[in-house]
Structure formats: C-alpha cells, structure tokens
PDB file of C-alpha atoms in Angstrom:
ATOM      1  CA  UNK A 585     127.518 151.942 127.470  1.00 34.00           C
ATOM      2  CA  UNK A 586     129.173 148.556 127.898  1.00 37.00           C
ATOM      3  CA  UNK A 587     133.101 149.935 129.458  1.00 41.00           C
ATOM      4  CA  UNK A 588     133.058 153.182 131.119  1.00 48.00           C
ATOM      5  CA  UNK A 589     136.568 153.638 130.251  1.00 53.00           C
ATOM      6  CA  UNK A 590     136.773 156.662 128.486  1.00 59.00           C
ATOM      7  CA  UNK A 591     133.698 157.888 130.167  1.00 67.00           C
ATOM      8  CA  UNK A 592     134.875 157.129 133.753  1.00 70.00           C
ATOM      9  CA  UNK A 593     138.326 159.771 132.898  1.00 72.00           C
ATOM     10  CA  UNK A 594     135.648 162.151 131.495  1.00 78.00           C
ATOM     11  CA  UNK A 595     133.805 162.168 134.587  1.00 83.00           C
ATOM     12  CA  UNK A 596     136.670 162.269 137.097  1.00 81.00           C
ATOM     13  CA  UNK A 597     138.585 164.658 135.342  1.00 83.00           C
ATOM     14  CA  UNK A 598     135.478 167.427 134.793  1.00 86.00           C
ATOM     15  CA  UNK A 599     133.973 166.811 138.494  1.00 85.00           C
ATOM     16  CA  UNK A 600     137.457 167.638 139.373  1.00 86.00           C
ATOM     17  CA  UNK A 601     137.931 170.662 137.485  1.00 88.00           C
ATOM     18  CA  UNK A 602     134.969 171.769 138.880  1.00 89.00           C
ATOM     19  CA  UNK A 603     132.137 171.783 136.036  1.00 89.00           C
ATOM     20  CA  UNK A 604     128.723 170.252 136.606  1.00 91.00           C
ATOM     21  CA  UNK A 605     128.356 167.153 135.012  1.00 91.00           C
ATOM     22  CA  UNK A 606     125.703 165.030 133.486  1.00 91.00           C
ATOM     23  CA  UNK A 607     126.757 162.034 133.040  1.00 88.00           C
ATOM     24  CA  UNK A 608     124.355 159.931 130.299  1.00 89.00           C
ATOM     25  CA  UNK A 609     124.203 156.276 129.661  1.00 85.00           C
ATOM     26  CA  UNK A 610     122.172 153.027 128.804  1.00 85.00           C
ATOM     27  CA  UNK A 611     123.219 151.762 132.313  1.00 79.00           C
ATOM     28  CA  UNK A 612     121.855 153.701 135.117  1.00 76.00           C
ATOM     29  CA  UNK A 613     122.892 151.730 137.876  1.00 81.00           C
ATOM     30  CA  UNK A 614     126.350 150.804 136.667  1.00 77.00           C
ATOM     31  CA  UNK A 615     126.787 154.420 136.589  1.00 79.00           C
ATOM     32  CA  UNK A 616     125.143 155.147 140.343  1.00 82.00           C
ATOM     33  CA  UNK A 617     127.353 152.344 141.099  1.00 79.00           C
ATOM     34  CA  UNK A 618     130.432 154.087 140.007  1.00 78.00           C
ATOM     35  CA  UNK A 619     129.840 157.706 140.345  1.00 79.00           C
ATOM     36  CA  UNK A 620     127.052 157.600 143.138  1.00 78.00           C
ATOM     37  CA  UNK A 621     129.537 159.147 145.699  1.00 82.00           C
ATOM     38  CA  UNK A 622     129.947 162.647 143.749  1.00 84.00           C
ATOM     39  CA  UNK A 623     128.472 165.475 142.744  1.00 89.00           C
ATOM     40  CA  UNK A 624     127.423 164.402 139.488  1.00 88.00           C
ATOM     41  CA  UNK A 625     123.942 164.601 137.532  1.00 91.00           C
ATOM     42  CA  UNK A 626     123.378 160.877 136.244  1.00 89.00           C
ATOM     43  CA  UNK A 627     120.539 160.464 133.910  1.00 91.00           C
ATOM     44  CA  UNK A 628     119.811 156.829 131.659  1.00 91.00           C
ATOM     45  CA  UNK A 629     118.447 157.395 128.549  1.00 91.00           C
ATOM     46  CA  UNK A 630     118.556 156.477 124.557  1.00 92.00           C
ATOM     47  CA  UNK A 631     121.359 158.157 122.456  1.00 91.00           C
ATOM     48  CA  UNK A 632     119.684 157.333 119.733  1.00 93.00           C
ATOM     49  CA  UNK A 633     116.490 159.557 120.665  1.00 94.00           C
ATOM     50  CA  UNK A 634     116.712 162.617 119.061  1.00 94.00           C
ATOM     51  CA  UNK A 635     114.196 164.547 121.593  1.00 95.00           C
ATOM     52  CA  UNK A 636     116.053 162.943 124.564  1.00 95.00           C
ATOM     53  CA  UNK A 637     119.778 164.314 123.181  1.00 95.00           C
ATOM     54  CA  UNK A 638     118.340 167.315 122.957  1.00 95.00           C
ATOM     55  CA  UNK A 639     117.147 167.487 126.186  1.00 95.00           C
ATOM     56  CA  UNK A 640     120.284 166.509 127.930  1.00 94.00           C
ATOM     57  CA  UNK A 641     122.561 168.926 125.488  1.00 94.00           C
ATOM     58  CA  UNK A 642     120.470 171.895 126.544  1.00 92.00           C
ATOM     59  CA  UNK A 643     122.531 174.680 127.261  1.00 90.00           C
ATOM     60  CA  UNK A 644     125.916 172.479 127.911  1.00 92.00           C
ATOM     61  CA  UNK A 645     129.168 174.229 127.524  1.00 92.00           C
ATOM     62  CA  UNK A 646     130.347 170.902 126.341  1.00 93.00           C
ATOM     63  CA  UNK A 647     129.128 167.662 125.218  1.00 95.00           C
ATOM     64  CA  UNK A 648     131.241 164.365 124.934  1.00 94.00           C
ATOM     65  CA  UNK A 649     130.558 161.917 122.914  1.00 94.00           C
ATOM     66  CA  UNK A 650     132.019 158.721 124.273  1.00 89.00           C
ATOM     67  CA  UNK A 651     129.385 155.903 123.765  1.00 88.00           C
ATOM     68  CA  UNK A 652     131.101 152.530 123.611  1.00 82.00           C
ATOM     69  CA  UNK A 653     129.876 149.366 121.484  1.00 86.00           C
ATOM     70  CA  UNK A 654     130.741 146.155 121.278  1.00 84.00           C
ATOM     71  CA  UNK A 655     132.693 145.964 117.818  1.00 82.00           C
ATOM     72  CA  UNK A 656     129.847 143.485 116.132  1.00 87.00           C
ATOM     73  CA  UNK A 657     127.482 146.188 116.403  1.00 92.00           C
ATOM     74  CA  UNK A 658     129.693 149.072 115.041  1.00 92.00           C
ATOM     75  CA  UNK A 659     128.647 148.894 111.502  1.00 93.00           C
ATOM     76  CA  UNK A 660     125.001 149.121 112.038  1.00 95.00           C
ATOM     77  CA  UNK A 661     124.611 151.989 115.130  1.00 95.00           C
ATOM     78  CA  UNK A 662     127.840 154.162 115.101  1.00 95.00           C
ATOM     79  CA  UNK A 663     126.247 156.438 111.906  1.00 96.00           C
ATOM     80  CA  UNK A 664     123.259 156.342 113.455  1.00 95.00           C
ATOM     81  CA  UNK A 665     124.091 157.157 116.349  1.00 96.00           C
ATOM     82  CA  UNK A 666     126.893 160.249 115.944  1.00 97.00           C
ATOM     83  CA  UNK A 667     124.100 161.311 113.077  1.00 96.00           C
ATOM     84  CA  UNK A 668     121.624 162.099 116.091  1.00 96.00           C
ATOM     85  CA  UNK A 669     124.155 163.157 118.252  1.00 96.00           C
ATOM     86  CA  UNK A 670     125.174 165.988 116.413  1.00 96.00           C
ATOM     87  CA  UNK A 671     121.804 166.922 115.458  1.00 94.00           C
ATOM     88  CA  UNK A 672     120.472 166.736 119.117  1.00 94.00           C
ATOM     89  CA  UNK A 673     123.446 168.819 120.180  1.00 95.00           C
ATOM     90  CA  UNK A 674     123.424 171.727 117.602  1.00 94.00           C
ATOM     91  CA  UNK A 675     121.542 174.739 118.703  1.00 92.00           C
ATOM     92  CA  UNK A 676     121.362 173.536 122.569  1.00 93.00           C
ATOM     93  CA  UNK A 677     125.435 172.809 122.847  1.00 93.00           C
ATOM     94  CA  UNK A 678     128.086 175.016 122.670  1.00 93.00           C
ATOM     95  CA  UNK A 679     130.923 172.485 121.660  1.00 96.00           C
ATOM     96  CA  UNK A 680     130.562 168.717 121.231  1.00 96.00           C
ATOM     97  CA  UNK A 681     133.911 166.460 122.036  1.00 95.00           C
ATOM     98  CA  UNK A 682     134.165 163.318 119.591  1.00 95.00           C
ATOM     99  CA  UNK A 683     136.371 161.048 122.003  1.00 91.00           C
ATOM    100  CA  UNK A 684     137.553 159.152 119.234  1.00 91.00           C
ATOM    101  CA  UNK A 685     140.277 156.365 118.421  1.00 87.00           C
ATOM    102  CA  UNK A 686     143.822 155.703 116.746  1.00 88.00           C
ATOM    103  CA  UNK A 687     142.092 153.653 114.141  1.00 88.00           C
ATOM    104  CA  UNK A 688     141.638 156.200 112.053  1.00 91.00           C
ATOM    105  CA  UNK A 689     145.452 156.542 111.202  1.00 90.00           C
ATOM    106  CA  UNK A 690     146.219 153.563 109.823  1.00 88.00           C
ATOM    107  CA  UNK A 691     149.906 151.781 109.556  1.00 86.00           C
ATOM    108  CA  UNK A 692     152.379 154.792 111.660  1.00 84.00           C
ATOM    109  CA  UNK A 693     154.479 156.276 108.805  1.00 87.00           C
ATOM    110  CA  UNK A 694     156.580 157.693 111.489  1.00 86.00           C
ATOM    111  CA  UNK A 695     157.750 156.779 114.544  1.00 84.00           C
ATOM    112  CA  UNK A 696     155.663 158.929 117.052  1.00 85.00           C
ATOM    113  CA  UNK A 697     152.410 159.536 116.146  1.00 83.00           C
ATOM    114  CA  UNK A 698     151.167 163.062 116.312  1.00 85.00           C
ATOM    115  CA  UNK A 699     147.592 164.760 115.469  1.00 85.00           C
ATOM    116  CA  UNK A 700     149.211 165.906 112.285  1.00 88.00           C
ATOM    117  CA  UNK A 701     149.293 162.404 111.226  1.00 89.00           C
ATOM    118  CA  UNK A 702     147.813 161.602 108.188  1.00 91.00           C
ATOM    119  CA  UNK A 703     144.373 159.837 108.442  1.00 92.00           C
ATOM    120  CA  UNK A 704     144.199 156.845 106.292  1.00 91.00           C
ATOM    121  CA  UNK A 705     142.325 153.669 108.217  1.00 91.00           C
ATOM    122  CA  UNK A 706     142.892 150.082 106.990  1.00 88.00           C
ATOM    123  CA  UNK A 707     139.756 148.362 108.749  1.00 89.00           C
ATOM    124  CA  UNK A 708     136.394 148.839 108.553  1.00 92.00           C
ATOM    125  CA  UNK A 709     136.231 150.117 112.208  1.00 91.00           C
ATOM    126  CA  UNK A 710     138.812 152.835 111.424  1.00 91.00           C
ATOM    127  CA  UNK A 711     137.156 153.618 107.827  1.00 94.00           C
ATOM    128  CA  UNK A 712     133.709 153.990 110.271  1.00 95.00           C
ATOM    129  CA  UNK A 713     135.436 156.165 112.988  1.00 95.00           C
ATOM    130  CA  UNK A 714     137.577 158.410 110.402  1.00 95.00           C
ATOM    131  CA  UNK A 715     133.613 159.017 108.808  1.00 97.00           C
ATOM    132  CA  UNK A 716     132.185 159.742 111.988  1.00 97.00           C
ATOM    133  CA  UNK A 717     135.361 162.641 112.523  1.00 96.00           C
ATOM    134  CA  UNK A 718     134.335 163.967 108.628  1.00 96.00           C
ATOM    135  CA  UNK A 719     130.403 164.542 110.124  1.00 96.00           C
ATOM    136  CA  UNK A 720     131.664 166.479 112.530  1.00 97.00           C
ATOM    137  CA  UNK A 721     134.237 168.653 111.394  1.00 95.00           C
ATOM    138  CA  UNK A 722     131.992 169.220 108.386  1.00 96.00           C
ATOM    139  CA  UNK A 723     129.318 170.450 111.116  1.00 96.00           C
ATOM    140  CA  UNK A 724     131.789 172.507 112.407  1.00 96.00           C
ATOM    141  CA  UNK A 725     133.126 173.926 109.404  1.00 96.00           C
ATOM    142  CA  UNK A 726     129.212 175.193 108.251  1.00 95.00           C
ATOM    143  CA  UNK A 727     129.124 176.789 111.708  1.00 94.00           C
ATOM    144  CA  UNK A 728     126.641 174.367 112.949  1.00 92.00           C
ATOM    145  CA  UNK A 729     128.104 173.553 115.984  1.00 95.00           C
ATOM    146  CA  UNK A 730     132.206 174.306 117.360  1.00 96.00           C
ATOM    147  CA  UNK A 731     133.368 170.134 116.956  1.00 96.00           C
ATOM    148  CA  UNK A 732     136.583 168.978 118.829  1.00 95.00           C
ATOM    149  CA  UNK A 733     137.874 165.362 117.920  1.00 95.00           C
ATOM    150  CA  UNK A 734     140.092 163.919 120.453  1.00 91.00           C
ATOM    151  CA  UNK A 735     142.061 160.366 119.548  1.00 90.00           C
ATOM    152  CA  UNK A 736     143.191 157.809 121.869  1.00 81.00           C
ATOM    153  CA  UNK A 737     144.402 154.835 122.048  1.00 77.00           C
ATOM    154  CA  UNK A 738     142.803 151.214 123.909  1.00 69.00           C
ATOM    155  CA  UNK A 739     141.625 151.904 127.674  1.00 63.00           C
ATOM    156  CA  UNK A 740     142.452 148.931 130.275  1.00 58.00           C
ATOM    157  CA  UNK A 741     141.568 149.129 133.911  1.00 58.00           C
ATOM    158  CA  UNK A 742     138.608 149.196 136.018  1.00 56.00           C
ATOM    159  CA  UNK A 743     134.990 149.083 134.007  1.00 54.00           C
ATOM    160  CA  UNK A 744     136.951 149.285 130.626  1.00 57.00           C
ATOM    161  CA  UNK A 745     135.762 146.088 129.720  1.00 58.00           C
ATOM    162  CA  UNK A 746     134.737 146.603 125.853  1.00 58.00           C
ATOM    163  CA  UNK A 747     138.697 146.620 125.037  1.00 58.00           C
ATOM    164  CA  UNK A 748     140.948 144.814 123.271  1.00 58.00           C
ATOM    165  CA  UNK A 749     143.192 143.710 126.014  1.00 57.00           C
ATOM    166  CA  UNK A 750     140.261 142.922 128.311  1.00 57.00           C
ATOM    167  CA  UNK A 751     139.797 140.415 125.772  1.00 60.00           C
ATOM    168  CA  UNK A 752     143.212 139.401 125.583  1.00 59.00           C
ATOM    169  CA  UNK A 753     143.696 139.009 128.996  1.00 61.00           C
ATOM    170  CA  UNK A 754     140.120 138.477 130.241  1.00 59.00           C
ATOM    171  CA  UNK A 755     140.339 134.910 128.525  1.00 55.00           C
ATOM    172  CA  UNK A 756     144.112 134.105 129.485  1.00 55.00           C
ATOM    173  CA  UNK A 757     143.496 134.368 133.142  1.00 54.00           C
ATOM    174  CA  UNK A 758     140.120 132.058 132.038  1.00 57.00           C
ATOM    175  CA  UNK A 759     142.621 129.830 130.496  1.00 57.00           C
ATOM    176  CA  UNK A 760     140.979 130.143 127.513  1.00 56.00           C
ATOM    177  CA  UNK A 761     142.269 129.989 123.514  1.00 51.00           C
ATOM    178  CA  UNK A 762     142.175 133.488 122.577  1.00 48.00           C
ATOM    179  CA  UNK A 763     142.177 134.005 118.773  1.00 49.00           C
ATOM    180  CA  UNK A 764     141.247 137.764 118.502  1.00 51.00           C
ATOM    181  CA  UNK A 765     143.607 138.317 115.300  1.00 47.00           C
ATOM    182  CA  UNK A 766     145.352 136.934 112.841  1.00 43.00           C
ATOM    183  CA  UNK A 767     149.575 137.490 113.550  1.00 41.00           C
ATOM    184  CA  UNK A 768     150.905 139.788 115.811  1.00 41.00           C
ATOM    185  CA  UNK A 769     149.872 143.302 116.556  1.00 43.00           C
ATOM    186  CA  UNK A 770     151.664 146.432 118.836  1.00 44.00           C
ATOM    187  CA  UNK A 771     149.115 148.638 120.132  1.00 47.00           C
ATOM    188  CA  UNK A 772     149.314 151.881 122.572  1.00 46.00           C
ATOM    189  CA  UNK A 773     147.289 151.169 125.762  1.00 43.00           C
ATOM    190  CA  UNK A 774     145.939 153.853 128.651  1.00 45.00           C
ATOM    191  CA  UNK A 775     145.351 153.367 131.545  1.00 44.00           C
ATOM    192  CA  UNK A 776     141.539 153.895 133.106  1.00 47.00           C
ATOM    193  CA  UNK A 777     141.922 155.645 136.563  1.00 49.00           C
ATOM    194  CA  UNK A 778     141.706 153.277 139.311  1.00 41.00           C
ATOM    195  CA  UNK A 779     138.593 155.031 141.985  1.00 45.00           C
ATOM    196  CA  UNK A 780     138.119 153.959 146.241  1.00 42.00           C
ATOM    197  CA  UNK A 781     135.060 152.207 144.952  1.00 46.00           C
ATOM    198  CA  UNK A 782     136.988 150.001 141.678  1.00 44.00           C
ATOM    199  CA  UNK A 783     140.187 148.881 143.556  1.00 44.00           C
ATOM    200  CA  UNK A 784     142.845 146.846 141.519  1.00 39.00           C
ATOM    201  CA  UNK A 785     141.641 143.489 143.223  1.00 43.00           C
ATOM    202  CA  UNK A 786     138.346 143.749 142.122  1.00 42.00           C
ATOM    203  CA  UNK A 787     139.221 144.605 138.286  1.00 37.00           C
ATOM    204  CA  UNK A 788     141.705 141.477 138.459  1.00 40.00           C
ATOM    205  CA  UNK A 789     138.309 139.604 139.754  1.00 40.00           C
ATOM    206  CA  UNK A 790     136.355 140.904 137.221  1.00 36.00           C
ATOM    207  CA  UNK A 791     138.356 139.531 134.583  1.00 35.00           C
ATOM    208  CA  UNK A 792     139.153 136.318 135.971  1.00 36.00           C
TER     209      UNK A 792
END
C-alpha cells in the first residue's frame, strides 16, 4: 500500500472500538512505523496470493478491503486483485468491507450526494471501481459472502500520499507546474487523522 489513508482511519477507529486487528500490507515497516505503538497484529504479505488472503481472512468478523494503487496501475491489478480478495475471504470471513470511492457516481444530479445516488461513472477509474462494487454485491447476493461497500471521497493528511491533492499540493509547495487535469474540477476531500507519531509539521515536510 502506497498512502495509508484510508487504512490508517481503519486502524485507529477498530483498535479503538476495541476489536483485534490485523493490519495487512506490502509495507511492513511503514506500517510498524505507524502503528508499532498499539495493540495491533501487523503482518506484510501479497494481496494478490490467494493462499496468503486466506490465511489472514481466517475466521475474521470483518475484512476491509482498502489496498491503494497508484492510478497508472489501476487498470491492470484492481480486477485482479478484488477477484482474489473475495475468493480468499469467502468461507474464512464473515463480512468483507469494499472501502470504495465517489467515482463511481459520476456528474452529482443533485446537490448532496447520498448512497441512493445513482451509479453511473464517466472515467475509466470510476467504470473500474463501480465493477469492482458489482463483484461483490453479486457475491453477496449468491450468499457467498455478507459484502458491505462503503464510498468516500479523496483522503489528505498524514501518509495519504497516493491522493489527488497530495499531488496538487505536493508539487506547488515544490514550485512545480502541476498539470493533473484538463479545466477545473470541485472535489469532496477528508481528512486522514493526524496520530503523536505523524504530527502536522512532518506531513507539511513530507510534501515539501
């Protein structure tokens, strides 16, 4: 995993409501690094290992799925990987959480944006992401596995650093041209949870 944006919430938020967590990534140390000071089961491994999923899904109550790529290789591993994600987690899991994106809606055709929201992506990133929902809530509806997809919109902050306005920003404060898109663009940002060991000074030296 690249940002631990979405994963970093994930892992605050369940260590605090008092489950025991494994946390799984690519990075091992970025994630002692981060997490090192609580009570949380870190193991580094391949999510697109079949035997190894299955391993670390083993009798969960739940199971997040909140790998982060960089956007060039979208096209060739998301499938790929959600495909052997839900295959390593049905029959060990109990639920598996799809911590998913806005891109999947499209253009708003209303003003606030709810879950009831029609899906209809514009981009091939929100065509891939709306396909990787329609796995799982097909998996769900044969019974395979109970699948809960949960949208949100770009992380900034400490460690979210595959994001659009890490890019935005990241080259600004560089003093660098950025030309990310093509126009001008609105987007909903959260914030990632500022931690004792990923103060505000260090993300601002991280980026600059």
């Amino acid at each position: 995993m690249r940002g631990f944006g979405r994963h970093g919430i994930l892992i605050t938020e369940l260590n605090q409501a008092g489950y025991h967590v494994r946390a799984v990534a690519r990075n091992g140390q970025r994630m002692h690094e981060q997490f090192g000071n609580l009570p949380v089961e870190i193991c580094q491994g391949d999510a697109t290992d079949r035997a190894f999923v299955r391993r670390m899904c083993d009798g969960a109550e739940l199971v997040f799925h909140s790998i982060g790529l960089p956007y060039s290789e979208w096209e060739s591993k998301q499938m790929p990987i959600m495909n052997t994600i839900l295959q390593g987690a049905s029959g060990m899991a109990k639920r598996l959480v799809l911590v998913n994106n806005v891109y999947v809606y499209g253009w708003p055709r209303t003003p606030m944006v709810s879950e009831t929201h029609p899906t209809d992506p514009q981009t091939k990133k929100g065509k891939i992401r709306c396909e990787m929902e329609e796995m799982l809530l097909k998996a769900h509806d044969k019974g395979v596995i109970e699948g809960v997809v949960a949208r949100f919109p770009d992380f900034y902050g400490p460690y979210a650093d595959n994001s659009f306005l890490h890019s935005v920003f990241g080259r600004s404060w560089k003093r660098k041209l950025f030309t990310g898109w093509d126009g001008w663009m609105w987007r909903e940002s959260t914030f990632s949870r500022l931690t004792p060991q990923r103060p505000w000074s260090d993300w601002l030296g991280m980026m600059m």
